[in-house]
PDB file of C-alpha atoms in Angstrom:
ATOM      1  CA  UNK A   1      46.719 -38.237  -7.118  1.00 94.00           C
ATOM      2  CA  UNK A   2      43.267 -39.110  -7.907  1.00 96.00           C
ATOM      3  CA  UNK A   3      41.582 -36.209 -10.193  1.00 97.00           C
ATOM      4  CA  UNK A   4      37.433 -35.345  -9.908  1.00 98.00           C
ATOM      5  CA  UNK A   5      36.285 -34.070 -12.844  1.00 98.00           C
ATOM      6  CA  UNK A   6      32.668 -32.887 -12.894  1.00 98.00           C
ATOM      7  CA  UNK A   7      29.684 -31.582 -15.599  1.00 98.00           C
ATOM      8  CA  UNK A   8      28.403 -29.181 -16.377  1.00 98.00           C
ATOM      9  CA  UNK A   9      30.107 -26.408 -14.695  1.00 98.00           C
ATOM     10  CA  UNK A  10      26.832 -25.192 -14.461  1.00 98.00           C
ATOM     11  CA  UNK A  11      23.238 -25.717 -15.523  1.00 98.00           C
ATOM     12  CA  UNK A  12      19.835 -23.854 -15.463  1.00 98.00           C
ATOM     13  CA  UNK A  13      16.357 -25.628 -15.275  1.00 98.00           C
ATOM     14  CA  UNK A  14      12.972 -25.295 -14.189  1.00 98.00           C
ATOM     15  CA  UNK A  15      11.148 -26.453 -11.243  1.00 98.00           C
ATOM     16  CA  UNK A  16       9.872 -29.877 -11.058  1.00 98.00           C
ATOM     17  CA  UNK A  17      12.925 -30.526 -13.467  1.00 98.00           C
ATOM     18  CA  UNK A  18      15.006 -33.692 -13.306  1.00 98.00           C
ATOM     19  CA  UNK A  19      18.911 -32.646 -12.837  1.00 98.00           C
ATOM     20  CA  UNK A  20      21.738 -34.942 -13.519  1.00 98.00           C
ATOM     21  CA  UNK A  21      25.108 -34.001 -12.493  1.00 98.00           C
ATOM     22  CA  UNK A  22      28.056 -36.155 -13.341  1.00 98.00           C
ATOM     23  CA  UNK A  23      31.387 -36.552 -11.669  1.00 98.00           C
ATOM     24  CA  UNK A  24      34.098 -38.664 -13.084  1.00 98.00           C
ATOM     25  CA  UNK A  25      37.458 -40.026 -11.278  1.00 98.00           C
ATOM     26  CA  UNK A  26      40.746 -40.159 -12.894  1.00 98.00           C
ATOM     27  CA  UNK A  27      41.350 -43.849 -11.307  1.00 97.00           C
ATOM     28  CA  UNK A  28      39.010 -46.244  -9.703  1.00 97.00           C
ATOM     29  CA  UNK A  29      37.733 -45.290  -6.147  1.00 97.00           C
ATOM     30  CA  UNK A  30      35.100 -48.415  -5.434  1.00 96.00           C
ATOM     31  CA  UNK A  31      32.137 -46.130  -4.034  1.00 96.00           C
ATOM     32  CA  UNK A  32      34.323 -44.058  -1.505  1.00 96.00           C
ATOM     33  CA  UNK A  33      32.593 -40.968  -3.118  1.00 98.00           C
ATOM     34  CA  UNK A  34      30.909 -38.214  -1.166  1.00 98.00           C
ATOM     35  CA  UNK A  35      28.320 -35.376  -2.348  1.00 98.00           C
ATOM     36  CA  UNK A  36      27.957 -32.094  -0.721  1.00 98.00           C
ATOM     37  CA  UNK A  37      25.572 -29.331  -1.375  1.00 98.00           C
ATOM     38  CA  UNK A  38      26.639 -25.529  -1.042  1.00 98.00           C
ATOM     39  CA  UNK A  39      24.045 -22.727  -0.689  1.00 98.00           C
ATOM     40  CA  UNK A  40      25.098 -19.046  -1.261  1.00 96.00           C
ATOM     41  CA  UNK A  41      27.023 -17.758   1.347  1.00 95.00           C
ATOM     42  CA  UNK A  42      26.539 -20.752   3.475  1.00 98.00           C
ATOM     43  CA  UNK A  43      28.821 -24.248   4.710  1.00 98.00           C
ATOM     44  CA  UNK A  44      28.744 -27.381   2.598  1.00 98.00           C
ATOM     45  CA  UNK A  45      26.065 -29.978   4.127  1.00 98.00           C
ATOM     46  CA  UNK A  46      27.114 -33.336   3.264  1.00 98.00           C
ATOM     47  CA  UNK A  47      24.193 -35.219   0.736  1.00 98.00           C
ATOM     48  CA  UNK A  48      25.116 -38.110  -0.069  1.00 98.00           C
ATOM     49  CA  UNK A  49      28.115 -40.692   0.750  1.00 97.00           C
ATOM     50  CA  UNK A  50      29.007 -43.944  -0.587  1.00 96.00           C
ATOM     51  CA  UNK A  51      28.335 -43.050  -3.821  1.00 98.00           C
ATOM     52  CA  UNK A  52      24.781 -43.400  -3.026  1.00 98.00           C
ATOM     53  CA  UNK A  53      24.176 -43.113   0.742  1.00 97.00           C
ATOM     54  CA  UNK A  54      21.361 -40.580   1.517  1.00 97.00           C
ATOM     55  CA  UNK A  55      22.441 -38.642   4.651  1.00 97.00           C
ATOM     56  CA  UNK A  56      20.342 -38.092   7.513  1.00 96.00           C
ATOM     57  CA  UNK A  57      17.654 -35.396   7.200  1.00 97.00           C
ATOM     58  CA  UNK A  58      18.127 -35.143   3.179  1.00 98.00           C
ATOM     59  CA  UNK A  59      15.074 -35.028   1.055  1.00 98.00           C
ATOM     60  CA  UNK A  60      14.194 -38.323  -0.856  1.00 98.00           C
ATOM     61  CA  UNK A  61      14.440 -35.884  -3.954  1.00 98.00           C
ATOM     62  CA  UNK A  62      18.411 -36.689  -3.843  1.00 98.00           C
ATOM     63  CA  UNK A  63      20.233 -39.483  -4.711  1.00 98.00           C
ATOM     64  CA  UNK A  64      23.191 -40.663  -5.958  1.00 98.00           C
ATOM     65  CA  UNK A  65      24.763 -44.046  -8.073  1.00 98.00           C
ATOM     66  CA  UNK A  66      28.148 -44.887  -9.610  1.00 98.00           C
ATOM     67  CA  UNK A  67      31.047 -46.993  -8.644  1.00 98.00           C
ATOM     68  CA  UNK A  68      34.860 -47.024  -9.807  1.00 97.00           C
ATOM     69  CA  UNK A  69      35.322 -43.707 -11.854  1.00 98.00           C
ATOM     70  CA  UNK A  70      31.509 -42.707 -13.281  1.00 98.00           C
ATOM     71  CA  UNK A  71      29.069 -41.326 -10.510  1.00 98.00           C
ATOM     72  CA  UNK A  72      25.890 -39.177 -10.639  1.00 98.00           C
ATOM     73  CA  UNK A  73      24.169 -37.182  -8.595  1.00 98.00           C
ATOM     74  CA  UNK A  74      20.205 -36.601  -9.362  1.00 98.00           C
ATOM     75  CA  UNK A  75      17.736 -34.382  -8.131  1.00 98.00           C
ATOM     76  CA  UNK A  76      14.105 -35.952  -9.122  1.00 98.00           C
ATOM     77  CA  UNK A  77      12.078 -32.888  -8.812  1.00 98.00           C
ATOM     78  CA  UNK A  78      14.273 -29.585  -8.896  1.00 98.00           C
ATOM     79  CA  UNK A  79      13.120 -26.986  -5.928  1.00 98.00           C
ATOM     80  CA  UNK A  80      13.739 -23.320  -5.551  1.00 97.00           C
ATOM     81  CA  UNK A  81      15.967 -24.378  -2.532  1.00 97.00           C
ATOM     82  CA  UNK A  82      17.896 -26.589  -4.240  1.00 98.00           C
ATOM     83  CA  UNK A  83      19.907 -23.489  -5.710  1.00 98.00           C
ATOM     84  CA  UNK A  84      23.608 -24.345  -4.892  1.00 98.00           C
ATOM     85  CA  UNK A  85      26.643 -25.425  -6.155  1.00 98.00           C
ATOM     86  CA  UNK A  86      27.265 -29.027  -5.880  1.00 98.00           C
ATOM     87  CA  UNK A  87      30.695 -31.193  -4.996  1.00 98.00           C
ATOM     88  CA  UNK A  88      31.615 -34.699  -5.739  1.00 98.00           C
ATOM     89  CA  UNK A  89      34.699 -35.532  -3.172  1.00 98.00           C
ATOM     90  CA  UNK A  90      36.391 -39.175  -3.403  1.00 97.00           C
ATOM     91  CA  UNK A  91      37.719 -40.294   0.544  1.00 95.00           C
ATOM     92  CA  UNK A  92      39.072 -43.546  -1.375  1.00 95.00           C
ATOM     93  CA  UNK A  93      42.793 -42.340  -0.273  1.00 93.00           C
ATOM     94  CA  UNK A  94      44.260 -38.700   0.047  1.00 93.00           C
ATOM     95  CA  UNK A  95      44.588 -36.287  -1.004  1.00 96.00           C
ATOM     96  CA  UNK A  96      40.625 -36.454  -0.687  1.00 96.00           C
ATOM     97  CA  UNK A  97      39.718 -34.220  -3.778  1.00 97.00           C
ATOM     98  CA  UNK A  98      36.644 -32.309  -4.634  1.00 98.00           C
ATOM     99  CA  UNK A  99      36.037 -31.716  -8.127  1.00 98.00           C
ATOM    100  CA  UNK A 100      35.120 -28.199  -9.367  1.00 98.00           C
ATOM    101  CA  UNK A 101      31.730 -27.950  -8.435  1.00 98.00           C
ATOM    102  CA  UNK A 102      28.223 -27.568 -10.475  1.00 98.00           C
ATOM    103  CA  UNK A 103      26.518 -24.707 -10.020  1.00 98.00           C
ATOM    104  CA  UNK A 104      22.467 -25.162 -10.102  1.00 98.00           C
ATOM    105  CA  UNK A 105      20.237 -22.071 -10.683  1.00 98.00           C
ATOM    106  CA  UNK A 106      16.445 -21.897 -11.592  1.00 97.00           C
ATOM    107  CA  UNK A 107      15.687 -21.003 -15.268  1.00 96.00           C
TER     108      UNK A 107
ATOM    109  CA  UNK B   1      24.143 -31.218  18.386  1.00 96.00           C
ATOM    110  CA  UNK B   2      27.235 -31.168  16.866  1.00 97.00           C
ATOM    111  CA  UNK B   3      29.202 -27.800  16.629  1.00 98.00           C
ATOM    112  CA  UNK B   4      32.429 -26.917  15.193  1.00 98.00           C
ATOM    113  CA  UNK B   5      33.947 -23.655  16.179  1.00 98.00           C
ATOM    114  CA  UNK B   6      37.101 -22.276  14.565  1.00 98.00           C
ATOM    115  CA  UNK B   7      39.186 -19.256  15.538  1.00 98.00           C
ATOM    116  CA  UNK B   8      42.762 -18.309  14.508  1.00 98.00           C
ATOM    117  CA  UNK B   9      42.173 -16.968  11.143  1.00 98.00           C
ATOM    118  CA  UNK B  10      43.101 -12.666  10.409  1.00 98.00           C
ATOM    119  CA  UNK B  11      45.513 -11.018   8.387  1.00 98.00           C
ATOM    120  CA  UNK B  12      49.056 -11.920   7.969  1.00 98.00           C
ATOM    121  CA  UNK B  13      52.293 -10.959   5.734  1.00 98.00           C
ATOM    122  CA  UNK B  14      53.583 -13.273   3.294  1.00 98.00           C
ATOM    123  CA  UNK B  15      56.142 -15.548   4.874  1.00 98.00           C
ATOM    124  CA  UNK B  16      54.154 -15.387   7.830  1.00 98.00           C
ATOM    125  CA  UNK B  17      52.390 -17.777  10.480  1.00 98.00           C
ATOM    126  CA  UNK B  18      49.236 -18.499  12.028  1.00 98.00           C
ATOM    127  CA  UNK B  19      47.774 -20.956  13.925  1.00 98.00           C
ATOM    128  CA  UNK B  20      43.931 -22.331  13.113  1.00 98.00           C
ATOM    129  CA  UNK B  21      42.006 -23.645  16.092  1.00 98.00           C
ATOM    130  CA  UNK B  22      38.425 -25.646  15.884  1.00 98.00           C
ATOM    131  CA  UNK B  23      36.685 -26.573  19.270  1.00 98.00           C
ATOM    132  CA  UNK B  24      34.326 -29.127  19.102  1.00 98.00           C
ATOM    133  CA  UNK B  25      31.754 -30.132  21.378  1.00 98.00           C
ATOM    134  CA  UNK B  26      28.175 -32.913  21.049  1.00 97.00           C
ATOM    135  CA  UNK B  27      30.422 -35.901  19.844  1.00 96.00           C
ATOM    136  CA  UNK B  28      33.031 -37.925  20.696  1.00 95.00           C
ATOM    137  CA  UNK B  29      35.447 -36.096  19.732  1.00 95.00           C
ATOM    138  CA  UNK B  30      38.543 -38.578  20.120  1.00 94.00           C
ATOM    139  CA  UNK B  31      36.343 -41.134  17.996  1.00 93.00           C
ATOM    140  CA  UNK B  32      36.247 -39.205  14.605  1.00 95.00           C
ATOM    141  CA  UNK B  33      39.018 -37.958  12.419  1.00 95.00           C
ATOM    142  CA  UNK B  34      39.059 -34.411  11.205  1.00 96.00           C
ATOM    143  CA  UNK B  35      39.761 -32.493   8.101  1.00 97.00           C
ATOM    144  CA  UNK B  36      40.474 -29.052   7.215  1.00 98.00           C
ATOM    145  CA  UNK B  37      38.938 -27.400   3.862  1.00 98.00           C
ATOM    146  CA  UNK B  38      39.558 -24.242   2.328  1.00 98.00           C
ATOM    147  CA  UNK B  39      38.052 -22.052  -0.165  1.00 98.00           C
ATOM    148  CA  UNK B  40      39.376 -19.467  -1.889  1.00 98.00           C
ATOM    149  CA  UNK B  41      37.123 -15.900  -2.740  1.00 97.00           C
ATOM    150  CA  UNK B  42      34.750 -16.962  -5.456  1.00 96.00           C
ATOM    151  CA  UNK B  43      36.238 -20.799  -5.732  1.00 98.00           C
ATOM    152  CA  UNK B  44      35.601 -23.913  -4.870  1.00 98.00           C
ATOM    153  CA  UNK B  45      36.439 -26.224  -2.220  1.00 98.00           C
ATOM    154  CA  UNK B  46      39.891 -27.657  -1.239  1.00 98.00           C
ATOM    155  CA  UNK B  47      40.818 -30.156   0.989  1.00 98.00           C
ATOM    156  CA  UNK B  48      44.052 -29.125   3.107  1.00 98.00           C
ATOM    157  CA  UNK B  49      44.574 -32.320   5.786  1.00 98.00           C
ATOM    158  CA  UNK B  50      42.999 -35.222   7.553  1.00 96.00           C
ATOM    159  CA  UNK B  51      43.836 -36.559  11.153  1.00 95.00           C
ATOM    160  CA  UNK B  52      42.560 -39.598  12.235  1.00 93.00           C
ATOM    161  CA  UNK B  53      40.683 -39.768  15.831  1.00 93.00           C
ATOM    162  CA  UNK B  54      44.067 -40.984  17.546  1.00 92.00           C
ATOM    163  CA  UNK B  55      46.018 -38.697  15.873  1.00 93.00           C
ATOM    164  CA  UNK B  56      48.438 -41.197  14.412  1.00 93.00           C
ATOM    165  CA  UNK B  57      47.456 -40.686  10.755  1.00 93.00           C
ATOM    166  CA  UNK B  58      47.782 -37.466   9.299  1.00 96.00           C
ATOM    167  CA  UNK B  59      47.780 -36.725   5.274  1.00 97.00           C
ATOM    168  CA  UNK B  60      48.007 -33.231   3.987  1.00 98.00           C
ATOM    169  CA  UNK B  61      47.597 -31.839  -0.070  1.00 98.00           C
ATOM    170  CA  UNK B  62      50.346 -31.468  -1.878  1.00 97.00           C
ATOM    171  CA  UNK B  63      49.608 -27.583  -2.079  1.00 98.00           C
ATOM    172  CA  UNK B  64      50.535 -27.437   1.853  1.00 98.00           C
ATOM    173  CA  UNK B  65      52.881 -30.284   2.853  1.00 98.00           C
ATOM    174  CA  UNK B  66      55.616 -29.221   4.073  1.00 98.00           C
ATOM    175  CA  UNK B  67      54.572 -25.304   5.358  1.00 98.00           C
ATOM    176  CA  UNK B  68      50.929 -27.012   7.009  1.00 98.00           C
ATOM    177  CA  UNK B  69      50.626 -29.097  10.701  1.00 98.00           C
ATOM    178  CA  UNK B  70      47.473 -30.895  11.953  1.00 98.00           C
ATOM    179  CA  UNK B  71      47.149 -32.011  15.044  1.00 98.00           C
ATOM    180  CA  UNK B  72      44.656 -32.343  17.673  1.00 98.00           C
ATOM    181  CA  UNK B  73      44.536 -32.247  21.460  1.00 98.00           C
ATOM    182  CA  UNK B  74      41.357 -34.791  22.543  1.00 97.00           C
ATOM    183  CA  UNK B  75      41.819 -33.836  25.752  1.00 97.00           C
ATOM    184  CA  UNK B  76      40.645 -30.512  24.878  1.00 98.00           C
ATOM    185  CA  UNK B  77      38.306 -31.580  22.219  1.00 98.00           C
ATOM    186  CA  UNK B  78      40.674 -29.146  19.735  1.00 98.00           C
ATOM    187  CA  UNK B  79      41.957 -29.543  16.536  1.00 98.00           C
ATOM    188  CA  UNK B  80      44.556 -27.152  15.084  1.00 98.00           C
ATOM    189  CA  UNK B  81      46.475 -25.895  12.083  1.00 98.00           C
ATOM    190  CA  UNK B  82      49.756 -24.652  12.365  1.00 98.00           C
ATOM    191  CA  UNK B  83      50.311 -22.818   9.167  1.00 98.00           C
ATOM    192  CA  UNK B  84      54.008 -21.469   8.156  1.00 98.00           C
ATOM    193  CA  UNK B  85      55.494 -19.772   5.435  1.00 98.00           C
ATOM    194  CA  UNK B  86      51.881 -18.532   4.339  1.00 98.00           C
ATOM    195  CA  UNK B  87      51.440 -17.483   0.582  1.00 98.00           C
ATOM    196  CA  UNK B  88      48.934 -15.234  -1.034  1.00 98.00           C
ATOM    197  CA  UNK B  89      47.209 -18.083  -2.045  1.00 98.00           C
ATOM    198  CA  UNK B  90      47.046 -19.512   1.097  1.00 98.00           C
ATOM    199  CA  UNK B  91      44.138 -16.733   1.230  1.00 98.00           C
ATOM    200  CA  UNK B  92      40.467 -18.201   2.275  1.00 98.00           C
ATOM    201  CA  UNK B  93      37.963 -19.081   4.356  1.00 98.00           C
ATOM    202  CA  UNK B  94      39.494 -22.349   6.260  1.00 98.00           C
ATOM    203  CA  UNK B  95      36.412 -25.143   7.462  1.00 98.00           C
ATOM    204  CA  UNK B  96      37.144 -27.432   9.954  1.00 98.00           C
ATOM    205  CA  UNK B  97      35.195 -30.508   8.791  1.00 98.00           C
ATOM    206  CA  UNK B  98      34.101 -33.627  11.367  1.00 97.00           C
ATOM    207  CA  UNK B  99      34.282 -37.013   9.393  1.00 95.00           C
ATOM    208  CA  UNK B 100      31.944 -39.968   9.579  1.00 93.00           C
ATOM    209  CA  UNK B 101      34.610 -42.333   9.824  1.00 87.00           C
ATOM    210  CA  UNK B 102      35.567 -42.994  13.605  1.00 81.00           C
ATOM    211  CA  UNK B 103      36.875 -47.038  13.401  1.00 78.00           C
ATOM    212  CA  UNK B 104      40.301 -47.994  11.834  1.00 76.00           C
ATOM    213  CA  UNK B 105      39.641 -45.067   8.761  1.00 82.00           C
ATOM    214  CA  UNK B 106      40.449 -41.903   8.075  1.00 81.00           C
ATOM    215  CA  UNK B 107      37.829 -40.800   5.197  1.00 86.00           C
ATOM    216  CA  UNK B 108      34.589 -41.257   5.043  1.00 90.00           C
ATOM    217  CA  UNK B 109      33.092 -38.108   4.158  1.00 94.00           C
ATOM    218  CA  UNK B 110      32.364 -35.337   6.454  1.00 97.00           C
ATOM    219  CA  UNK B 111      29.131 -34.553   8.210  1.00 97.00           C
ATOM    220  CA  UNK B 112      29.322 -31.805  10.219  1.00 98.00           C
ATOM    221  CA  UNK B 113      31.240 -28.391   9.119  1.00 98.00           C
ATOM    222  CA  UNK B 114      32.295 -25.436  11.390  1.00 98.00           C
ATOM    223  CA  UNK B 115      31.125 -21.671   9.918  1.00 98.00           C
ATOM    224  CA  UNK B 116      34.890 -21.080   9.067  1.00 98.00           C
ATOM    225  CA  UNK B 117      37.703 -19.042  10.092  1.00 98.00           C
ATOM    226  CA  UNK B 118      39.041 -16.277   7.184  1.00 98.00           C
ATOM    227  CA  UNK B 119      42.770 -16.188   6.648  1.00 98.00           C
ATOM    228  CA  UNK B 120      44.014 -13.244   4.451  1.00 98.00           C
ATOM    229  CA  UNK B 121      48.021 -13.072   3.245  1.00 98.00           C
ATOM    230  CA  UNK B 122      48.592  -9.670   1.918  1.00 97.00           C
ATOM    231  CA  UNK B 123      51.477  -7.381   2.732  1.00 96.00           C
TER     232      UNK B 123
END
């Protein structure tokens, strides 16, 4: 089974900060990588996919970039709404892993 | 609009059963394979199974296979989890989870989520 490992666990920064979040597989998945977003008390909404596929109605603030095992996740400008924990998932085969989430909060 | 409604969930003993419904309705529902996800209390996300849109693929975690069934009723626009032998850490809030994927796939990341259904093993 293919293993997601991402860092940090969690991270603090200020807004208008640039935040890089990295996600590594255990084996190569091309760029069948997905990136969901998790607000407090709320359902994952689906970022990115593709590795670096922005989803419909996702702010240009996001994106993503990595094939085979390293990927990355980047928020350009770091908003009081972006608060959340954030999940790397590979779909290259199943069992379709997440890894362990990031958790964002504003310093 | 998409929506994803799942029912089912409650309180049940150790060793016991339930079974997980998600009606869907504002896509194609027979054109899209589906995925369950659960999270634990205070955890993180964990995929449980995948069906593709015909039904004929299914693929569950190894933390389920075995106990877990998927399936899915297009006539009804339904999908389902028939859960056996539940464990106390079978205990969370179970998503069903639409995928983008909808031709000759079964992965492809999902874009639409239901609000989830709580399951709870405790005796």
């Amino acid at each position: 089974d293919i293993q997601m490992t991402q860092s940090p666990s969690s991270l603090s920064a200020s807004v208008g900060d640039r935040v890089t979040i990295t996600c590594r597989a255990s084996q190569g998945i091309s760029n069948y990588l997905a990136w969901y977003q998790q607000k407090p008390g709320k359902v994952p909404r689906l970022l990115i996919y593709a590795a670096s596929s922005l989803q419909s109605g996702v702010p240009s603030r996001f994106s993503g970039s990595g094939s085979g095992t390293d990927f990355t996740l980047t928020v350009s400008s770091l908003q009081p709404e972006d608060v959340a924990t954030y999940y790397c998932q590979n779909y290259n085969s199943a069992p379709l892993t997440f890894g362990q989430g990031t958790k964002v909060e504003i310093k | 609009e998409v929506q994803l409604l799942e029912s089912g969930g409650g309180l049940v003993q150790p060793g016991g059963s339930l079974r997980l419904s998600c009606a869907a309705s504002g896509f194609t529902f027979s054109s899209n394979a589906m995925s369950w996800v659960r999270q634990a209390p205070g955890k993180g996300l964990e995929w449980v199974s995948v069906i593709s849109g015909g039904g004929g693929t299914t693929y569950y975690a190894d933390s389920v296979k075995g106990r877990f069934t998927i399936s899915r009723d297009n006539s009804k626009n339904t999908l389902y989890l028939q859960m056996n032998s539940l464990r106390a850490e079978d205990t969370a809030v179970y998503y069903c989870a639409k995928d983008r994927c909808n031709t000759n796939c079964y992965a492809r990341g999902f874009d639409s989520w239901g609000q989830g259904t709580l399951v709870t093993v405790s005796s």
